[in-house]
Amino acid sequence: MNDYKARKDVVLVIFGLSIVIGTFGGLSYALSSDKAERIAYIEAQKTKVRDFVAPIENLIEPEPEVISIDETAESQEIVDLREIMHLDMGRVKVKDELKTDIIQEVLLQSQVYKVDPKLVYSVLFTESSFRNNVKHNPTYVKKLKKKIQAVGMGGVVWEFWDSYLIENTSLTKKSDLKDWRKNIEATAAILAYLSTYKMHPKAKDSKENAAIRYYGLPCDDYIGKINKVYARL
């Protein structure tokens, strides 16, 4: 923006000087000539000005158009999905203003991590009904030789995903999961990663594949809940 204005100012200065020089250079001639000669002289000066300005105008890059993110049009599919999600969240106790913010974050993080927003929404609904302060039951994991406890809306297990989340998201520590926005980000990032996995033998489609791997095992009850929410969207 500043470079554009600077280039424009330089051109205007050069143009102004050319007018002044041309005016003084031809002033005595214009005053001493008869009417026909004065008209001819003026027309000749106009032509010189046009010839002078035209190539300079081509050197000036047009000022870039500034488009606010608020003016970016959403696809009709996203507009419809936003409305459906808002209506579906009426099934749980969430304040209207928070519904809007949660849906916006789901759509945003799904776009960032290139994952199906309906899958992200379905996992959040199933894991917590969109309550980030939900208390998940601790589970003993033999591989880790300790009890672990999922955190927040997405039921994210930091002990499993800490390295991946630190490297690939804005999260840097387990306590970040207490921020519901970051919890949604973590959920979207994990689901995007799991969506690239080889199809699980028990999965019927990519959605079930990601859900099975997210849960950790092929639980029919969990997959049934995910499918039920997903089908409503």
CSV table of C-alpha atoms in Angstrom, one decimal:
chain,number,residue,atom,x,y,z
A,1,MET,CA,0.0,0.0,0.0
A,2,ASN,CA,2.7,2.5,1.0
A,3,ASP,CA,4.9,1.5,-2.1
A,4,TYR,CA,1.9,2.2,-4.3
A,5,LYS,CA,1.3,5.7,-2.9
A,6,ALA,CA,5.1,6.5,-3.1
A,7,ARG,CA,5.2,5.6,-6.8
A,8,LYS,CA,2.1,7.5,-7.5
A,9,ASP,CA,3.5,10.6,-5.7
A,10,VAL,CA,6.7,10.4,-7.7
A,11,VAL,CA,4.8,10.3,-11.0
A,12,LEU,CA,2.7,13.2,-10.0
A,13,VAL,CA,5.8,15.3,-9.2
A,14,ILE,CA,7.4,14.4,-12.5
A,15,PHE,CA,4.2,15.2,-14.3
A,16,GLY,CA,3.8,18.6,-12.5
A,17,LEU,CA,7.4,19.6,-13.4
A,18,SER,CA,6.8,18.7,-17.1
A,19,ILE,CA,3.8,21.0,-17.2
A,20,VAL,CA,5.7,23.9,-15.6
A,21,ILE,CA,8.7,23.5,-17.9
A,22,GLY,CA,6.4,23.1,-21.0
A,23,THR,CA,4.4,26.2,-19.9
A,24,PHE,CA,7.4,28.5,-19.5
A,25,GLY,CA,9.1,27.1,-22.6
A,26,GLY,CA,6.2,28.0,-24.8
A,27,LEU,CA,4.7,31.0,-23.0
A,28,SER,CA,6.4,33.6,-25.1
A,29,TYR,CA,5.5,31.8,-28.3
A,30,ALA,CA,1.9,31.4,-27.3
A,31,LEU,CA,1.5,35.1,-26.4
A,32,SER,CA,3.2,36.4,-29.6
A,33,SER,CA,1.3,34.1,-32.0
A,34,ASP,CA,-2.1,34.7,-33.6
A,35,LYS,CA,-5.2,32.7,-32.5
A,36,ALA,CA,-4.7,29.8,-35.0
A,37,GLU,CA,-1.1,29.3,-34.0
A,38,ARG,CA,-2.0,29.5,-30.2
A,39,ILE,CA,-4.7,26.8,-30.7
A,40,ALA,CA,-2.2,24.6,-32.7
A,41,TYR,CA,0.4,25.1,-30.0
A,42,ILE,CA,-2.0,24.1,-27.2
A,43,GLU,CA,-3.1,21.0,-29.0
A,44,ALA,CA,0.5,20.0,-29.6
A,45,GLN,CA,1.2,20.4,-25.8
A,46,LYS,CA,-1.9,18.2,-25.0
A,47,THR,CA,-0.5,15.5,-27.3
A,48,LYS,CA,2.9,15.7,-25.6
A,49,VAL,CA,1.3,15.4,-22.2
A,50,ARG,CA,-0.7,12.3,-23.2
A,51,ASP,CA,2.4,10.7,-24.7
A,52,PHE,CA,4.3,11.4,-21.5
A,53,VAL,CA,1.7,10.1,-19.1
A,54,ALA,CA,0.7,6.9,-20.9
A,55,PRO,CA,3.9,4.9,-20.4
A,56,ILE,CA,4.2,6.1,-16.8
A,57,GLU,CA,0.7,5.0,-16.0
A,58,ASN,CA,1.6,1.5,-17.1
A,59,LEU,CA,4.4,1.5,-14.5
A,60,ILE,CA,2.0,2.1,-11.7
A,61,GLU,CA,0.6,-1.1,-10.2
A,62,PRO,CA,-3.0,-0.8,-9.3
A,63,GLU,CA,-3.7,-0.4,-5.6
A,64,PRO,CA,-4.5,-3.8,-4.2
A,65,GLU,CA,-8.1,-4.3,-3.2
A,66,VAL,CA,-8.5,-5.0,0.5
A,67,ILE,CA,-11.1,-7.7,1.2
A,68,SER,CA,-12.3,-8.2,4.8
A,69,ILE,CA,-12.6,-11.8,5.9
A,70,ASP,CA,-16.2,-10.9,6.9
A,71,GLU,CA,-17.0,-10.3,3.3
A,72,THR,CA,-15.8,-13.7,2.2
A,73,ALA,CA,-18.8,-15.6,0.9
A,74,GLU,CA,-19.4,-19.1,2.3
A,75,SER,CA,-20.6,-21.8,0.1
A,76,GLN,CA,-24.3,-22.6,0.4
A,77,GLU,CA,-23.3,-26.0,1.7
A,78,ILE,CA,-21.5,-24.5,4.6
A,79,VAL,CA,-24.3,-22.0,5.3
A,80,ASP,CA,-26.8,-24.8,5.4
A,81,LEU,CA,-24.5,-27.0,7.6
A,82,ARG,CA,-24.0,-24.1,10.0
A,83,GLU,CA,-27.8,-23.8,10.4
A,84,ILE,CA,-28.3,-27.5,10.8
A,85,MET,CA,-25.6,-27.7,13.5
A,86,HIS,CA,-27.2,-24.8,15.4
A,87,LEU,CA,-30.6,-26.5,15.4
A,88,ASP,CA,-29.1,-29.9,16.3
A,89,MET,CA,-27.3,-28.3,19.3
A,90,GLY,CA,-30.7,-27.6,20.7
A,91,ARG,CA,-30.6,-31.2,21.9
A,92,VAL,CA,-28.0,-30.3,24.6
A,93,LYS,CA,-27.8,-27.5,27.1
A,94,VAL,CA,-25.6,-24.9,25.4
A,95,LYS,CA,-26.2,-21.1,25.4
A,96,ASP,CA,-27.1,-19.7,22.0
A,97,GLU,CA,-24.1,-17.4,21.8
A,98,LEU,CA,-21.8,-20.2,22.7
A,99,LYS,CA,-23.4,-22.5,20.1
A,100,THR,CA,-22.5,-20.0,17.4
A,101,ASP,CA,-18.9,-19.7,18.6
A,102,ILE,CA,-18.5,-23.5,18.9
A,103,ILE,CA,-19.9,-24.1,15.4
A,104,GLN,CA,-17.6,-21.4,14.0
A,105,GLU,CA,-14.6,-23.0,15.6
A,106,VAL,CA,-15.6,-26.5,14.3
A,107,LEU,CA,-15.9,-25.1,10.7
A,108,LEU,CA,-12.7,-23.1,11.0
A,109,GLN,CA,-10.5,-26.0,12.4
A,110,SER,CA,-12.0,-28.5,10.0
A,111,GLN,CA,-11.0,-26.2,7.2
A,112,VAL,CA,-7.5,-25.7,8.6
A,113,TYR,CA,-6.8,-29.4,9.1
A,114,LYS,CA,-8.8,-30.5,6.0
A,115,VAL,CA,-11.2,-32.8,7.8
A,116,ASP,CA,-14.9,-33.4,7.5
A,117,PRO,CA,-16.6,-30.8,9.9
A,118,LYS,CA,-19.6,-33.2,10.4
A,119,LEU,CA,-17.2,-35.8,11.8
A,120,VAL,CA,-15.6,-33.3,14.1
A,121,TYR,CA,-19.0,-32.2,15.3
A,122,SER,CA,-20.2,-35.8,15.8
A,123,VAL,CA,-17.2,-36.6,17.9
A,124,LEU,CA,-17.6,-33.5,20.1
A,125,PHE,CA,-21.3,-34.2,20.5
A,126,THR,CA,-20.7,-37.9,21.4
A,127,GLU,CA,-17.7,-37.3,23.7
A,128,SER,CA,-19.1,-34.4,25.8
A,129,SER,CA,-22.3,-32.8,24.4
A,130,PHE,CA,-20.0,-29.8,23.9
A,131,ARG,CA,-19.1,-29.4,27.6
A,132,ASN,CA,-15.4,-28.7,27.9
A,133,ASN,CA,-15.5,-29.2,31.7
A,134,VAL,CA,-16.9,-32.7,31.4
A,135,LYS,CA,-15.1,-35.3,33.6
A,136,HIS,CA,-14.1,-38.3,31.6
A,137,ASN,CA,-13.6,-41.7,33.3
A,138,PRO,CA,-9.9,-42.6,34.0
A,139,THR,CA,-8.7,-45.7,32.1
A,140,TYR,CA,-5.7,-47.9,32.8
A,141,VAL,CA,-3.5,-48.4,29.7
A,142,LYS,CA,-1.2,-51.3,29.9
A,143,LYS,CA,1.1,-49.9,27.2
A,144,LEU,CA,1.6,-46.7,29.2
A,145,LYS,CA,1.5,-48.6,32.5
A,146,LYS,CA,-0.7,-45.9,34.1
A,147,LYS,CA,-4.1,-44.5,34.2
A,148,ILE,CA,-5.0,-41.8,31.6
A,149,GLN,CA,-7.9,-39.4,31.5
A,150,ALA,CA,-9.4,-37.8,28.4
A,151,VAL,CA,-9.8,-34.0,28.6
A,152,GLY,CA,-12.5,-31.6,27.3
A,153,MET,CA,-15.1,-31.5,24.5
A,154,GLY,CA,-13.2,-33.9,22.3
A,155,GLY,CA,-12.1,-36.3,25.0
A,156,VAL,CA,-8.5,-35.8,23.9
A,157,VAL,CA,-5.9,-38.1,25.5
A,158,TRP,CA,-2.8,-35.9,25.9
A,159,GLU,CA,-0.6,-38.8,26.9
A,160,PHE,CA,-1.2,-40.4,23.4
A,161,TRP,CA,-1.1,-37.3,21.3
A,162,ASP,CA,1.3,-34.8,23.1
A,163,SER,CA,4.1,-35.1,20.6
A,164,TYR,CA,1.9,-34.9,17.5
A,165,LEU,CA,-0.1,-31.9,18.9
A,166,ILE,CA,2.9,-30.0,20.0
A,167,GLU,CA,4.5,-30.4,16.5
A,168,ASN,CA,1.4,-29.9,14.4
A,169,THR,CA,-0.9,-27.5,16.3
A,170,SER,CA,-0.9,-24.5,18.5
A,171,LEU,CA,-1.1,-26.6,21.6
A,172,THR,CA,2.1,-26.8,23.7
A,173,LYS,CA,1.0,-28.4,27.0
A,174,LYS,CA,-1.8,-30.5,28.4
A,175,SER,CA,-3.5,-27.6,30.2
A,176,ASP,CA,-4.2,-26.1,26.8
A,177,LEU,CA,-6.9,-28.7,26.4
A,178,LYS,CA,-8.9,-26.8,29.0
A,179,ASP,CA,-9.4,-24.0,26.5
A,180,TRP,CA,-12.4,-25.2,24.5
A,181,ARG,CA,-11.2,-23.6,21.3
A,182,LYS,CA,-7.8,-25.4,21.5
A,183,ASN,CA,-9.6,-28.6,22.4
A,184,ILE,CA,-11.6,-28.4,19.2
A,185,GLU,CA,-8.4,-27.7,17.3
A,186,ALA,CA,-6.8,-30.8,18.8
A,187,THR,CA,-9.8,-32.9,18.0
A,188,ALA,CA,-9.9,-31.8,14.4
A,189,ALA,CA,-6.1,-32.3,14.0
A,190,ILE,CA,-6.2,-35.8,15.4
A,191,LEU,CA,-9.2,-36.8,13.3
A,192,ALA,CA,-7.5,-35.4,10.2
A,193,TYR,CA,-4.4,-37.5,11.0
A,194,LEU,CA,-6.5,-40.7,11.6
A,195,SER,CA,-8.4,-40.2,8.4
A,196,THR,CA,-5.2,-41.0,6.5
A,197,TYR,CA,-4.9,-44.4,8.2
A,198,LYS,CA,-5.4,-47.7,6.5
A,199,MET,CA,-9.1,-48.8,6.7
A,200,HIS,CA,-9.8,-50.7,9.8
A,201,PRO,CA,-11.4,-54.2,9.2
A,202,LYS,CA,-14.4,-53.3,11.3
A,203,ALA,CA,-15.0,-49.9,9.6
A,204,LYS,CA,-17.6,-49.5,6.8
A,205,ASP,CA,-16.3,-46.2,5.6
A,206,SER,CA,-13.7,-43.5,6.2
A,207,LYS,CA,-15.8,-41.9,8.9
A,208,GLU,CA,-16.1,-45.1,10.9
A,209,ASN,CA,-12.4,-45.8,10.3
A,210,ALA,CA,-11.4,-42.4,11.9
A,211,ALA,CA,-13.9,-42.8,14.7
A,212,ILE,CA,-12.7,-46.4,15.6
A,213,ARG,CA,-9.1,-45.3,15.7
A,214,TYR,CA,-10.0,-42.1,17.7
A,215,TYR,CA,-11.8,-44.2,20.3
A,216,GLY,CA,-9.0,-46.8,20.3
A,217,LEU,CA,-11.0,-49.9,19.5
A,218,PRO,CA,-14.0,-51.0,17.4
A,219,CYS,CA,-16.8,-50.3,20.0
A,220,ASP,CA,-20.2,-50.7,18.3
A,221,ASP,CA,-21.9,-48.5,20.9
A,222,TYR,CA,-19.4,-45.6,20.2
A,223,ILE,CA,-19.6,-46.0,16.4
A,224,GLY,CA,-23.3,-46.2,16.6
A,225,LYS,CA,-23.5,-42.9,18.4
A,226,ILE,CA,-21.1,-41.2,15.9
A,227,ASN,CA,-23.2,-42.5,13.0
A,228,LYS,CA,-26.4,-41.3,14.6
A,229,VAL,CA,-25.2,-37.7,15.1
A,230,TYR,CA,-23.6,-37.6,11.7
A,231,ALA,CA,-26.8,-38.8,10.0
A,232,ARG,CA,-28.7,-35.8,11.4
A,233,LEU,CA,-26.4,-33.3,9.7
